[in-house]
CSV table of C-alpha atoms in Angstrom, one decimal:
chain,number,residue,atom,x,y,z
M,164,UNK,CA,125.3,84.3,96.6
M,165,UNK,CA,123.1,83.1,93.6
M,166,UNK,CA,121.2,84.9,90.7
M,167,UNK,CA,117.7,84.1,90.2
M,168,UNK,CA,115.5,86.0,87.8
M,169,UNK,CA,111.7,86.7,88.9
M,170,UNK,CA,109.4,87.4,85.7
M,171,UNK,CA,106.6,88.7,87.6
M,172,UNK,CA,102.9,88.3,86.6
M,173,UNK,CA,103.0,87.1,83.3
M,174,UNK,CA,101.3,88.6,80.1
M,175,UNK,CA,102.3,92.0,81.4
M,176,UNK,CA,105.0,93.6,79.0
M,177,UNK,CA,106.4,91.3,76.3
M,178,UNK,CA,104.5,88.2,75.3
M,179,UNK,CA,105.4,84.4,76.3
M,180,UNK,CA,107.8,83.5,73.7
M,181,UNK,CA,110.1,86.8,74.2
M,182,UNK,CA,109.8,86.3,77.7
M,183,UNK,CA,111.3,82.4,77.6
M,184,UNK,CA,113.9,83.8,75.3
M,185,UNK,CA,114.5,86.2,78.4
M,186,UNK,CA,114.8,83.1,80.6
M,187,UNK,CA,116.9,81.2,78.5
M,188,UNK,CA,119.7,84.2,78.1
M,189,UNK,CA,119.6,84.1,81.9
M,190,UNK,CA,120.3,80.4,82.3
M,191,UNK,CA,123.4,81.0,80.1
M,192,UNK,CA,124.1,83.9,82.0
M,193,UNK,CA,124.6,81.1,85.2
M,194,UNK,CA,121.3,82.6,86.7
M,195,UNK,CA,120.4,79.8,88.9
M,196,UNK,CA,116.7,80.4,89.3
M,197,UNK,CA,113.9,81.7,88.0
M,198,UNK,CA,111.0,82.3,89.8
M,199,UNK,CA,107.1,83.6,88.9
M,200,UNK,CA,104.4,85.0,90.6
M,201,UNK,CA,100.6,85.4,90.4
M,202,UNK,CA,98.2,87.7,91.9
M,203,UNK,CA,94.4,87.6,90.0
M,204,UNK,CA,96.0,87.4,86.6
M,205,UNK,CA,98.1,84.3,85.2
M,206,UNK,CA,98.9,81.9,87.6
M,207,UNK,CA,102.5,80.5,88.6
M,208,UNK,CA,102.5,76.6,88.1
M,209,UNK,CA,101.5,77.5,83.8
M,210,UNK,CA,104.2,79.7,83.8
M,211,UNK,CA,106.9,77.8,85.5
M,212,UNK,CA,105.7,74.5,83.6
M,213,UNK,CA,106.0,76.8,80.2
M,214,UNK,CA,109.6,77.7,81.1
M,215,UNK,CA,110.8,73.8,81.8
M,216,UNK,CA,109.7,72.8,78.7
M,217,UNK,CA,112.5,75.4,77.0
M,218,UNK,CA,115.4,75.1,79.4
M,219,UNK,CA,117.6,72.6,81.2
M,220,UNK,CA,118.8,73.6,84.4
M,221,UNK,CA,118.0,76.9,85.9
M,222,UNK,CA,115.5,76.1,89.0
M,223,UNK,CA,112.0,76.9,88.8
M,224,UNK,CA,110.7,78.5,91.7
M,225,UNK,CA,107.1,80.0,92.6
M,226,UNK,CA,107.0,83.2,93.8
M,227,UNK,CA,104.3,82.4,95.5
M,228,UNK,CA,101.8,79.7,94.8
M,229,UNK,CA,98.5,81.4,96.7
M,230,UNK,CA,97.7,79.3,99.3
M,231,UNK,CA,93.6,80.8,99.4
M,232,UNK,CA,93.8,79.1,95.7
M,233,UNK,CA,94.8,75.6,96.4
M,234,UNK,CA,94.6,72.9,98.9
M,235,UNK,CA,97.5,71.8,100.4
M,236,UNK,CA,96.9,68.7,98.2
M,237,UNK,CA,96.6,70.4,94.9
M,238,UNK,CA,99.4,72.1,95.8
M,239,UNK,CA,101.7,69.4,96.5
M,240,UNK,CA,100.4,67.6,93.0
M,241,UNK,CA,101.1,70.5,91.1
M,242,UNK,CA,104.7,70.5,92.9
M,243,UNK,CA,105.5,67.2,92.2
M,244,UNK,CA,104.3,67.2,89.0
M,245,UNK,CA,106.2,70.1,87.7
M,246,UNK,CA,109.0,68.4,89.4
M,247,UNK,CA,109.0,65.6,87.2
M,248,UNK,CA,108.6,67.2,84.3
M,249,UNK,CA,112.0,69.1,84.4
M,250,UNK,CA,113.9,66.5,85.9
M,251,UNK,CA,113.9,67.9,89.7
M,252,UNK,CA,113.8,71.5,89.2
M,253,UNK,CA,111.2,72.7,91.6
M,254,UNK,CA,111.4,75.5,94.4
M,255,UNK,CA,107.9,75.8,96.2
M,256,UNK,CA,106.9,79.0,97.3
M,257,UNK,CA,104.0,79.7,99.1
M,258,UNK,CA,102.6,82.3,100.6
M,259,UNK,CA,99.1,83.3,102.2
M,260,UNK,CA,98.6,86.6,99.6
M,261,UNK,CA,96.6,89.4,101.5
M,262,UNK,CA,93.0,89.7,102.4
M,263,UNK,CA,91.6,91.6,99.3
M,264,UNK,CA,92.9,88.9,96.8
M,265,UNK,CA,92.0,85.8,99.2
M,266,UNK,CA,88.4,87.1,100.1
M,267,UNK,CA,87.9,89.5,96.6
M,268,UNK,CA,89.0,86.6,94.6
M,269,UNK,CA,89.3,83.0,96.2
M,270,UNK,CA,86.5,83.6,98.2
M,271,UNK,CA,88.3,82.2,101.0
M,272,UNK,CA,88.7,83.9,104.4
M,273,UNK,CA,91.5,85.5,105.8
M,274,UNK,CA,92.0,84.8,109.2
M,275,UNK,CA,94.0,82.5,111.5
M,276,UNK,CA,97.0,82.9,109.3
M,277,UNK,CA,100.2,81.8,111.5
M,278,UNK,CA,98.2,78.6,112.6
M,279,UNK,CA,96.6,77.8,108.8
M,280,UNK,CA,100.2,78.0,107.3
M,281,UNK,CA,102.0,75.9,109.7
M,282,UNK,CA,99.3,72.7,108.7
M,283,UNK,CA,99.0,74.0,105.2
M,284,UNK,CA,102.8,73.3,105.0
M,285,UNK,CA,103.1,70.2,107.3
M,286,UNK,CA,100.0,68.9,104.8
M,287,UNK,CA,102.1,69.6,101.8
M,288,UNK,CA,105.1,68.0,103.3
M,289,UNK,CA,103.3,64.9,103.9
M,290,UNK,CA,101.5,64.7,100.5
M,291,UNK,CA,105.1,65.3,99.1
M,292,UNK,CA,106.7,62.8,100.9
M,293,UNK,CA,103.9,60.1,99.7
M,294,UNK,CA,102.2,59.3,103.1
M,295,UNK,CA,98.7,59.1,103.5
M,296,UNK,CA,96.9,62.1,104.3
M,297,UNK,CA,95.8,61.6,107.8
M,298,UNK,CA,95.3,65.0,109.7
M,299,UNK,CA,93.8,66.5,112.4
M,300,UNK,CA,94.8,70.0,113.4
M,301,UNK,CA,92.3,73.3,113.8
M,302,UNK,CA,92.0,74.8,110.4
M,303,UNK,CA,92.0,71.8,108.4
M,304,UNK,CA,91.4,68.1,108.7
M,305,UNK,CA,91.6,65.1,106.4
M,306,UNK,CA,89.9,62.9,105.7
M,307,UNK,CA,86.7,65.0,106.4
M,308,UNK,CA,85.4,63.1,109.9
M,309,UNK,CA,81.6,62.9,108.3
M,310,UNK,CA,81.5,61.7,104.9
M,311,UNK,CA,83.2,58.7,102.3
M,312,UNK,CA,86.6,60.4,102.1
M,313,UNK,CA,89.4,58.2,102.1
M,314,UNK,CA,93.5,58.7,103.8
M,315,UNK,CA,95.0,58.6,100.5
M,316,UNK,CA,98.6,59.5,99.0
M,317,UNK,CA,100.4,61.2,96.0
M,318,UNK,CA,100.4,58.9,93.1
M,319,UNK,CA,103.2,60.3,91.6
M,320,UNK,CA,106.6,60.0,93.1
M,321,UNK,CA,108.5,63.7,92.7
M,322,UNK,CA,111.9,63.5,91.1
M,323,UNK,CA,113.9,65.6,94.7
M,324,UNK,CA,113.6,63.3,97.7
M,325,UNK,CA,112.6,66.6,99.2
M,326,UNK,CA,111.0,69.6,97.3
M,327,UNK,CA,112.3,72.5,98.9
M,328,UNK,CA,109.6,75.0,100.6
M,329,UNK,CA,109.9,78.9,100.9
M,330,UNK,CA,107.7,80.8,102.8
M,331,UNK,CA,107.0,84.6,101.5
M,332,UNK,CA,106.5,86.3,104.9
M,333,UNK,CA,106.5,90.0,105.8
M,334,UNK,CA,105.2,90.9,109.2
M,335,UNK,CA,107.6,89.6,112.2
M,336,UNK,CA,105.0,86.9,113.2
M,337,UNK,CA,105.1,85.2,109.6
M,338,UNK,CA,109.0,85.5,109.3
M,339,UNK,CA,109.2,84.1,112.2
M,340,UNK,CA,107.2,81.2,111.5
M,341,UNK,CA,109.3,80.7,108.5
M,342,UNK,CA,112.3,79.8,110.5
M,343,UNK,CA,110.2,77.3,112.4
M,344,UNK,CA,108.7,75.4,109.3
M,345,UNK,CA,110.0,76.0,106.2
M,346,UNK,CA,113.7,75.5,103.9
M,347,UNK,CA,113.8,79.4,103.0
M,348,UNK,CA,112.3,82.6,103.4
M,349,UNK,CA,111.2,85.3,100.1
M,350,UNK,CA,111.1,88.8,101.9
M,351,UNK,CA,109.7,91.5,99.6
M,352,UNK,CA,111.3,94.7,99.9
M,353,UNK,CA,114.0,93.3,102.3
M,354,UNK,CA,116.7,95.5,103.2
M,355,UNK,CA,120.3,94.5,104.3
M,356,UNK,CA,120.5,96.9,106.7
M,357,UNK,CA,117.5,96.0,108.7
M,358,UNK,CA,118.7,92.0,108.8
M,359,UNK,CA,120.1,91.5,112.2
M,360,UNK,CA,116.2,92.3,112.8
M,361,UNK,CA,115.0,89.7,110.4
M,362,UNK,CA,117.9,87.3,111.3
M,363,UNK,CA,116.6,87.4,115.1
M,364,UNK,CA,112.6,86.5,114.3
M,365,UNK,CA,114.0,83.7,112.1
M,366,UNK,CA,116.5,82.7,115.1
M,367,UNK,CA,113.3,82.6,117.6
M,368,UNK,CA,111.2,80.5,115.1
M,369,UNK,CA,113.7,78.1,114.6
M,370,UNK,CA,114.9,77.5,118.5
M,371,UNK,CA,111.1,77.4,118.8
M,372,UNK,CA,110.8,74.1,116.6
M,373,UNK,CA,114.2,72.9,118.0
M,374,UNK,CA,115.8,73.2,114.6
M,375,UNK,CA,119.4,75.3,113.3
M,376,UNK,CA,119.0,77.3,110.3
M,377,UNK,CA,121.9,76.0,108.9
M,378,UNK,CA,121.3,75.5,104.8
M,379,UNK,CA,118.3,77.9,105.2
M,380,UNK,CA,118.1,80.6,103.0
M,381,UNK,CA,117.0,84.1,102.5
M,382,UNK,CA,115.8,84.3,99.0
M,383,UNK,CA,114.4,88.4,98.3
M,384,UNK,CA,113.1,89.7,95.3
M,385,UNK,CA,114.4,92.7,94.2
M,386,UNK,CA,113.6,95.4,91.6
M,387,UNK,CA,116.8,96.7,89.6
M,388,UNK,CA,118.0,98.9,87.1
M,389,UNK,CA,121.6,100.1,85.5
M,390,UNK,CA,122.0,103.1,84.6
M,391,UNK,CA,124.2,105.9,84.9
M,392,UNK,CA,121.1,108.3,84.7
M,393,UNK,CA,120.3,107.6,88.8
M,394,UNK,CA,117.0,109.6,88.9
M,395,UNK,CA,115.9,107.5,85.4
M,396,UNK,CA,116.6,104.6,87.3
M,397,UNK,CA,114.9,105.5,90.7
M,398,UNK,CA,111.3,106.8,88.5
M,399,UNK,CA,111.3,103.4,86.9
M,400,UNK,CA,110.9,101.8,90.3
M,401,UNK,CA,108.6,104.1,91.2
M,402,UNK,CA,105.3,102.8,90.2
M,403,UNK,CA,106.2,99.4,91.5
M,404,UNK,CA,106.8,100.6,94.9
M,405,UNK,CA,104.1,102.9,95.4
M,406,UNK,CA,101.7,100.0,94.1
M,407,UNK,CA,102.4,97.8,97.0
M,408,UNK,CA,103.1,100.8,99.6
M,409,UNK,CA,99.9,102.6,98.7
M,410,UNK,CA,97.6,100.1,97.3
M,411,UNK,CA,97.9,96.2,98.2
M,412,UNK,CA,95.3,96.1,101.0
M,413,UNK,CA,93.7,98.7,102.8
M,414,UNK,CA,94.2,101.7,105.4
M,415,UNK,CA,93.9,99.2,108.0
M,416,UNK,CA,95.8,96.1,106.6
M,417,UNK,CA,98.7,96.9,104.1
M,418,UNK,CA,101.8,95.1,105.4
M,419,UNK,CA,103.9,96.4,103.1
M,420,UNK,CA,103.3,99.4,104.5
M,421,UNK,CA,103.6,98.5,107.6
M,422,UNK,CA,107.5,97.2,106.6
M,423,UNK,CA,108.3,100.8,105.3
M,424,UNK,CA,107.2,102.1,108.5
M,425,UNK,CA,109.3,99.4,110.7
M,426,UNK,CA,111.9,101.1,108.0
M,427,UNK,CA,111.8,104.7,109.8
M,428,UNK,CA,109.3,106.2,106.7
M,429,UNK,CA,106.3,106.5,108.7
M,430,UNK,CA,105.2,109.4,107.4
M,431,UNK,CA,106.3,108.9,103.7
M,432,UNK,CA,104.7,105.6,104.3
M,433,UNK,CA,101.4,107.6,105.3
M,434,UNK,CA,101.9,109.8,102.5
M,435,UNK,CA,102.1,107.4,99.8
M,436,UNK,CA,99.4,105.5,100.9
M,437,UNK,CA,96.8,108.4,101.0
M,438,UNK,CA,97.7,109.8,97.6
M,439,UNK,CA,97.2,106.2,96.1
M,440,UNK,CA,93.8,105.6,97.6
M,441,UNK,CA,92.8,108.9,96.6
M,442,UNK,CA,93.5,107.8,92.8
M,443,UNK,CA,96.9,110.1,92.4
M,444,UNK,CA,98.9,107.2,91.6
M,445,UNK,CA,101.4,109.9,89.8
M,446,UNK,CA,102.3,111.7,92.9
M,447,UNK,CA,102.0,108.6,95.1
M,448,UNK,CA,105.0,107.4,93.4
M,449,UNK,CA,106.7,111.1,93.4
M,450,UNK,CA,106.3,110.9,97.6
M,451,UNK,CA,109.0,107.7,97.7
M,452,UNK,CA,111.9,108.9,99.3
M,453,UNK,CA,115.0,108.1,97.4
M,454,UNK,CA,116.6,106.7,100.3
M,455,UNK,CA,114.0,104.2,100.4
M,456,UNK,CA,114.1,103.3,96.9
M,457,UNK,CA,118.3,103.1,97.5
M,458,UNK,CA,117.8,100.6,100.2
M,459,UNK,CA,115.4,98.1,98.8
M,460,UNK,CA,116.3,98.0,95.2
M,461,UNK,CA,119.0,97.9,92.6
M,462,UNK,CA,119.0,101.1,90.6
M,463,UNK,CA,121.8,103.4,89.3
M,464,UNK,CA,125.3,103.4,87.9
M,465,UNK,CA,127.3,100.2,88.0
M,466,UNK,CA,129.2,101.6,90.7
M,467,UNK,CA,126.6,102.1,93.1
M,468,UNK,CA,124.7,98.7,92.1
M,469,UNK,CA,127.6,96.6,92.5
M,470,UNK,CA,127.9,98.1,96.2
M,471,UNK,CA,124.4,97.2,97.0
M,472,UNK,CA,125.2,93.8,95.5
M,473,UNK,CA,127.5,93.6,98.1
M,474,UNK,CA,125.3,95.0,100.5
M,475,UNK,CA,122.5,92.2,100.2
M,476,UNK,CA,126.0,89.4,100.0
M,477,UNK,CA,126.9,90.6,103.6
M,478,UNK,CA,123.7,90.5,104.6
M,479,UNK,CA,123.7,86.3,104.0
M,480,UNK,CA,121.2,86.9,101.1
M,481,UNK,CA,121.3,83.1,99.4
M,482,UNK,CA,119.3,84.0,96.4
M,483,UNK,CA,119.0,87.5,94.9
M,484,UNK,CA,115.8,87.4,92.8
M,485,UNK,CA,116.7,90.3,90.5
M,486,UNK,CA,113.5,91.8,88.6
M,487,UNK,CA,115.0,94.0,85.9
M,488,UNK,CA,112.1,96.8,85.6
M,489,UNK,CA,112.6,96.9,81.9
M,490,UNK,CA,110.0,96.4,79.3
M,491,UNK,CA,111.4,94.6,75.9
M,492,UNK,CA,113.3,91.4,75.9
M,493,UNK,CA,116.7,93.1,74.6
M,494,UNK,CA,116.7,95.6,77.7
M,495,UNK,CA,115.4,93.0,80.1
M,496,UNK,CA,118.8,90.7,78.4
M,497,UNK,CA,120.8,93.7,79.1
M,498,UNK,CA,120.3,94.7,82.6
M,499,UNK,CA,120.4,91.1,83.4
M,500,UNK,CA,123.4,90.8,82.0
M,501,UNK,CA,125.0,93.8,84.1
M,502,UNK,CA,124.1,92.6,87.1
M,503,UNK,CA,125.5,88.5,86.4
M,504,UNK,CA,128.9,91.2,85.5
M,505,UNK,CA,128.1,92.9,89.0
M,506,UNK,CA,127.8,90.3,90.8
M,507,UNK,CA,130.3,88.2,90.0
């Protein structure tokens, strides 16, 4: 199993140059990866092109690109180009976000997801591979059939001969769907003991494109912390958790809810959820069970984090995206450190 290091949204915490430091101490740490993400702040490709500039080999991965924010062309440029620019480092992520950031933000609408991801990535694919964008398929079409637009192709040639493609998915639908299309899969809040579940919807996605999953690989982000203070450890993941629990979409449509609930915390899930909305953001984080918090992150004493280490390793985790929830460069060093030590 390999390290990789996910910095988040950026400008939150320490500045950019702390932050590259950060990203340096884990490429000489043998991290393998580093990943970033982007919601309605900074965006990932800056980031990620930032972070080539002052390393040499640790893989730069998105975590995710939002696909309401680009075209699959743009998409595939920015891929390639940041490819080239640190001599075939690039792990594309991609992911369709939720419906409050893709219609609040991108003004884009959110609907007909399965079906506009499997041609957003076949689009990509082809842009990447420098054929001429000629498609037809029910969410999007190039060239447009009514107007001067032209079948055209990449004009740069990417450094891999194939840019890998993950696919962030949560509901079973979507993860299944990543087995079917894409080179890995970036669960959030994935749990090892729930991934004979997640191994059989990738299983059925891939026998539905006729494919083996062989070289395919799991890739979750996960929040961590060492500490021999467990409590300390389990409040600093706190906030985190009930963010996404309680407050990334609505009553109706929150799948990360939804995945705590498939957990068995329906009602903590329900819980969390309404003190959030109601603006108790305190409390919301106070309702997390700790045996939730044990399951889907990395926080306590050595001894129990190297366990879960294992935990996610026998769970045929590929990547472990470690985000250390700590908030100056020295601490963020140090708890990457323990778990490289961990882990090894």
């Amino acid at each position: 199993m390999k390290l990789g290091v996910n910095v988040g949204y950026w400008g939150l915490g320490i500045g950019p140059q702390d932050q590259l430091e950060v990203v340096q101490e884990a490429e000489r740490l043998g991290y393998d990866s580093v990943w970033a993400a982007e919601a309605y702040g900074s965006d990932a490709a800056t980031v990620l092109a930032w972070l080539a500039a002052g390393t040499s080999r640790i893989k730069l991965g998105s975590a995710i690109f939002q696909m309401p924010g680009r075209t699959p062309a743009l998409t595939a440029m920015t891929a390639a180009t940041i490819d080239e620019l640190s001599g075939g480092r690039m792990v594309l992520g991609i992911g369709s976000s939720g419906p409050q950031v893709a219609e609040g933000w991108h003004g884009q609408r959110f609907a007909h997801q399965l079906q506009r991801t499997r041609e957003y990535v076949t689009v990509v694919r082809k842009a990447l591979a420098r054929d001429r964008l000629e498609f037809k398929g029910e969410t999007l079409e190039l060239p447009l059939p009514d107007g001067p637009g032209k079948a055209l192709k990449l004009m740069i040639n990417p450094v891999q001969e194939r840019i890998p493609i993950f696919l962030a998915a949560i509901g079973p639908k979507n993860t299944a769907l990543a087995g079917e299309i894409a080179d890995g899969w970036l669960p959030t809040f994935f749990s090892p003991e729930y991934v004979a579940d997640f191994r059989e919807l990738l299983q059925e996605g891939a026998d539905r494109a006729g494919r083996s999953l062989d070289g395919f690989e799991i890739a979750p982000t996960v929040q961590s912390y060492v500490s021999d203070d467990r409590e300390a450890a389990r409040n600093l993941m706190r906030p985190g958790l009930a963010l996404y629990i309680g407050g990334m979409g609505s009553r109706k449509q929150n799948f990360y809810n939804n995945l705590v609930q498939r957990y068995g915390f329906e009602a903590a899930a329900q819980e969390v959820q309404n003190l959030y909305l109601e603006g108790k953001k305190t409390e919301a984080g106070e309702a997390l069970p700790d045996e939730l918090i044990d399951m889907i992150t990395l926080c306590g004493p050595r001894g129990v984090v190297r366990e879960r280490i294992e935990a996610f390793r026998d769970a045929g985790v590929g990547t472990l995206m470690v985000m250390p929830m700590a908030f100056g460069r020295e601490d963020r060093i140090e708890q990457l450190r323990a778990v490289a030590e961990l882990a090894a």
